[in-house]
PDB file of C-alpha atoms in Angstrom:
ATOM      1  CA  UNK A  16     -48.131  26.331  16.971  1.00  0.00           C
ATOM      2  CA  UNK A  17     -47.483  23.169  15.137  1.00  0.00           C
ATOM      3  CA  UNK A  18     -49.954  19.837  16.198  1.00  0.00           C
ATOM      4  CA  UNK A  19     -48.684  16.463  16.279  1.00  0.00           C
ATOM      5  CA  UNK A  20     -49.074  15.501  13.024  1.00  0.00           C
ATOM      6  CA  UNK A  21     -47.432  18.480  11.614  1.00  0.00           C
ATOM      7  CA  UNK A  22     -44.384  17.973  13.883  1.00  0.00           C
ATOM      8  CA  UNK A  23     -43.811  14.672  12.312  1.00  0.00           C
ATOM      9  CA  UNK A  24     -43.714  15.865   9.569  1.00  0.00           C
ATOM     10  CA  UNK A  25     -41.784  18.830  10.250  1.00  0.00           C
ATOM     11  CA  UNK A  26     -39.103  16.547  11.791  1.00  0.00           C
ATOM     12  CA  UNK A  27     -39.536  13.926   9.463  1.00  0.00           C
ATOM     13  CA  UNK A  28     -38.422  16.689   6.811  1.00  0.00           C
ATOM     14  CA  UNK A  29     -35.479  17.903   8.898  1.00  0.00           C
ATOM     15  CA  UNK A  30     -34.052  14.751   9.094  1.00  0.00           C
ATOM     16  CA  UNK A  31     -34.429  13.825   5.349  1.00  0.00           C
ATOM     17  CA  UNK A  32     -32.391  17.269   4.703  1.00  0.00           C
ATOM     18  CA  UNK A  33     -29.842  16.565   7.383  1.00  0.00           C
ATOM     19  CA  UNK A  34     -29.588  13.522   5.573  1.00  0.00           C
ATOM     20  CA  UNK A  35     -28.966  15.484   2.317  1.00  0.00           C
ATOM     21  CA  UNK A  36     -26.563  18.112   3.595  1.00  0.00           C
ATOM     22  CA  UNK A  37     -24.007  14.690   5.238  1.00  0.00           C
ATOM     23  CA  UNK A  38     -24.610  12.476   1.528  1.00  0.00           C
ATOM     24  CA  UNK A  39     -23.326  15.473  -0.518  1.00  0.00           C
ATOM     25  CA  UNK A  40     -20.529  16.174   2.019  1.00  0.00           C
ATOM     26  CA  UNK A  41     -19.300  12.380   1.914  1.00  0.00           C
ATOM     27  CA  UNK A  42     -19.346  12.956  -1.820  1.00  0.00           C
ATOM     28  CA  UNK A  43     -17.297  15.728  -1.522  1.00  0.00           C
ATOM     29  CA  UNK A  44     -14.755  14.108   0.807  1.00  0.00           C
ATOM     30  CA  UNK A  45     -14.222  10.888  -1.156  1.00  0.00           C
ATOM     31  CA  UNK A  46     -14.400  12.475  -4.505  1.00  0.00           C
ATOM     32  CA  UNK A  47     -11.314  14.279  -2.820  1.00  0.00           C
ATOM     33  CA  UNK A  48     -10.077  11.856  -1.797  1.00  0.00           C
ATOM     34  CA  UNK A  49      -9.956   9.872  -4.656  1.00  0.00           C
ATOM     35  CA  UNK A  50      -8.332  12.827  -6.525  1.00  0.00           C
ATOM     36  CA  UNK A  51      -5.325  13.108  -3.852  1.00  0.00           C
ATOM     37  CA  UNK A  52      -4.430   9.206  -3.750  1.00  0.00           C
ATOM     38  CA  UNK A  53      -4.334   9.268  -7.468  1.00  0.00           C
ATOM     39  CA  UNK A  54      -1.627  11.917  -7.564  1.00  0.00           C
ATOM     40  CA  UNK A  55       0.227   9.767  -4.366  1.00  0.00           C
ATOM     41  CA  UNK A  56       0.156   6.814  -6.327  1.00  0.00           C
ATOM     42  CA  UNK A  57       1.535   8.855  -9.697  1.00  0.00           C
ATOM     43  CA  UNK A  58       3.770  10.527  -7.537  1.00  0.00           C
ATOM     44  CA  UNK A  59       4.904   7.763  -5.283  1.00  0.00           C
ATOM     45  CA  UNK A  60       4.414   9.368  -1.903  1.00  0.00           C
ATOM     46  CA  UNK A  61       2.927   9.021   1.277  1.00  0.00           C
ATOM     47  CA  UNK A  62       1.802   5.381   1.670  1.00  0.00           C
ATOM     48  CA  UNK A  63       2.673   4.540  -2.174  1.00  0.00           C
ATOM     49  CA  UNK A  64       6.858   4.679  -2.025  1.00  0.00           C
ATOM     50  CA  UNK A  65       8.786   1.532  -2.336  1.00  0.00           C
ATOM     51  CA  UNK A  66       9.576   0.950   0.804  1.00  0.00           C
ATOM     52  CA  UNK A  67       6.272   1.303   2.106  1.00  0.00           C
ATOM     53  CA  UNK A  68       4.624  -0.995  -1.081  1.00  0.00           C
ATOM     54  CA  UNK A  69       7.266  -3.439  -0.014  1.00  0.00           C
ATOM     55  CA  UNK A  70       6.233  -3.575   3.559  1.00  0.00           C
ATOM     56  CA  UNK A  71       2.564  -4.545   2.229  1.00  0.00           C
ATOM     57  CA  UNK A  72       3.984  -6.812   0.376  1.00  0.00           C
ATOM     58  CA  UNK A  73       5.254  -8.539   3.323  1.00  0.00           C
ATOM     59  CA  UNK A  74       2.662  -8.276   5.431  1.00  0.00           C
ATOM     60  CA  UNK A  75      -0.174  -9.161   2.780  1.00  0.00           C
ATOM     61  CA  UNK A  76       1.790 -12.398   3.245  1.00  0.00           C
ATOM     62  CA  UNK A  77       0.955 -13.159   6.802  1.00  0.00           C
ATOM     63  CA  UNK A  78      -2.252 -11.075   6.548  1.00  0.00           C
ATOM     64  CA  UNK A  79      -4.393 -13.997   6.095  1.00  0.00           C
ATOM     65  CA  UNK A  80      -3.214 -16.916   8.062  1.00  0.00           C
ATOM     66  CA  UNK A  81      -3.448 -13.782  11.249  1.00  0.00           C
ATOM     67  CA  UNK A  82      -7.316 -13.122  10.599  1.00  0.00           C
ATOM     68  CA  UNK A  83      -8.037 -16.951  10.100  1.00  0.00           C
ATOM     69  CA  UNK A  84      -6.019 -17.971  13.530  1.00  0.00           C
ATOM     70  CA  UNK A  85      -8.161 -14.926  15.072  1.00  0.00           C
ATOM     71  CA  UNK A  86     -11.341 -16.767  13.572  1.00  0.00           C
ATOM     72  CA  UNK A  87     -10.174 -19.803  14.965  1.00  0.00           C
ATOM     73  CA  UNK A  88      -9.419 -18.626  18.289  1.00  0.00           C
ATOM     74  CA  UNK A  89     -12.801 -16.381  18.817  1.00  0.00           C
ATOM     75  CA  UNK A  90     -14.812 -19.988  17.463  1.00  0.00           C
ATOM     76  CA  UNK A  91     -13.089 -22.160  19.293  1.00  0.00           C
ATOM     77  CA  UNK A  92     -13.283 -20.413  22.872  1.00  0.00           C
ATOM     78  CA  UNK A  93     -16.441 -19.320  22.471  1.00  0.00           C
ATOM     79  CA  UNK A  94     -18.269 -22.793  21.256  1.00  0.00           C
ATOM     80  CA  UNK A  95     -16.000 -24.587  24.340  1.00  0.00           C
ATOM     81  CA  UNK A  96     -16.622 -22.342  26.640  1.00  0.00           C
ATOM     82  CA  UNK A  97     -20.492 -21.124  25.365  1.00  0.00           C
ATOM     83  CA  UNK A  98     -19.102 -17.813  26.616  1.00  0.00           C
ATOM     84  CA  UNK A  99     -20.594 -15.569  23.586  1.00  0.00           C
ATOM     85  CA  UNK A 100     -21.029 -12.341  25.598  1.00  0.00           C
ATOM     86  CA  UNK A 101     -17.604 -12.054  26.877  1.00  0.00           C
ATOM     87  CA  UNK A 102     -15.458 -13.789  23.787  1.00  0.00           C
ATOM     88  CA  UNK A 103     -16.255 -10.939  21.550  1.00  0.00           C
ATOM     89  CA  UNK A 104     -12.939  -8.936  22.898  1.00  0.00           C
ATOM     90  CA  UNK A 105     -10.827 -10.801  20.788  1.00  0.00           C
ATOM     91  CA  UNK A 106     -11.525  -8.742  18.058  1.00  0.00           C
ATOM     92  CA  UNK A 107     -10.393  -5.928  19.400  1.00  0.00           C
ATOM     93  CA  UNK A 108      -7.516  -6.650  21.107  1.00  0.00           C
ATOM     94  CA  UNK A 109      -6.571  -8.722  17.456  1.00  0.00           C
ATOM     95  CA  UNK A 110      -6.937  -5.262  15.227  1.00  0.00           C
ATOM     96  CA  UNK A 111      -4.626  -3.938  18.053  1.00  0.00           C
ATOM     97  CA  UNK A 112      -2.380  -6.295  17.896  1.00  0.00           C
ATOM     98  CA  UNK A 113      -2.365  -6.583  14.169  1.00  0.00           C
ATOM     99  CA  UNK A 114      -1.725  -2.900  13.695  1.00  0.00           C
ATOM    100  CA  UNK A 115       1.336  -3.394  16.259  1.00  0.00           C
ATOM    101  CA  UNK A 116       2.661  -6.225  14.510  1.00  0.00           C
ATOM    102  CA  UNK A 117       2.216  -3.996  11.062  1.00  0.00           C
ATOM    103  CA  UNK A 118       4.487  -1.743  12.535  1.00  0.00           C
ATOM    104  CA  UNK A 119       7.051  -3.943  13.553  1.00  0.00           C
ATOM    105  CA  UNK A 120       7.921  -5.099  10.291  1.00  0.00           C
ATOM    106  CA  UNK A 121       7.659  -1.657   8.590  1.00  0.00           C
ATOM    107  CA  UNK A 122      10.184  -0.703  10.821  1.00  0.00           C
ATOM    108  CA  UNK A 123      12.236  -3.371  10.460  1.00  0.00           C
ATOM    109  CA  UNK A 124      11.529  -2.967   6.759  1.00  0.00           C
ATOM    110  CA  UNK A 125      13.052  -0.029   6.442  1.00  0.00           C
ATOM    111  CA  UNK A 126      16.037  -0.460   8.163  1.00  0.00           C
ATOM    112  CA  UNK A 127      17.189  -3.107   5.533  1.00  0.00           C
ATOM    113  CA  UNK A 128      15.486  -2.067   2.483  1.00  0.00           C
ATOM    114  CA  UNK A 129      17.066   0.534   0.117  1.00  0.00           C
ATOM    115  CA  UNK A 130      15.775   3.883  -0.905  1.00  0.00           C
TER     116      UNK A 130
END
């Protein structure tokens, strides 16, 4: 039978090695990680080929005149309308529509770029 004080600390201690045991699996994963892009990027596979480098390329373009029109909009309806706890959608439905857009032009990408 533990009292209160030694269940904080019992808990207290529990958490700090829970907290251990997830750090050294992050490390794990992104020293992985790491290891695995290096040999895409040697390699050129997965997200490193041409065609997909090329379709960065492009989009890296638009990229930041997209997230500054999204700034713009969120600002500008929310300071009009004072409407703060609603406006706060448009981020979402912008990293939607981003990612849709992304794919778009990758597609179209690769039907006119060559191998």
């Amino acid at each position: 039978m533990l009292n209160g004080s030694q269940m904080d600390h019992l808990m207290t201690g529990l958490v700090a090695g829970t907290l251990v045991l997830v750090a050294i699996g992050v490390f794990f994963f992104i020293k992985s990680n790491i290891t695995m892009d290096s040999y895409n990027i040697l390699l050129q596979t997965d997200d490193y080929t041409p065609k997909k480098k090329n379709g960065r390329r492009i989009m890296n373009k638009y990229a930041a005149i997209y997230w500054l029109t999204a700034t713009m909009l969120y600002l500008g309806y929310s300071f009009l309308t004072n409407n703060w706890e609603h406006s706060w959608i448009i981020w979402p439905i912008a990293g939607i529509l981003y990612g849709i857009i992304e794919k778009v032009l990758s597609l179209k990408n690769n039907d006119i770029a060559p191998e």
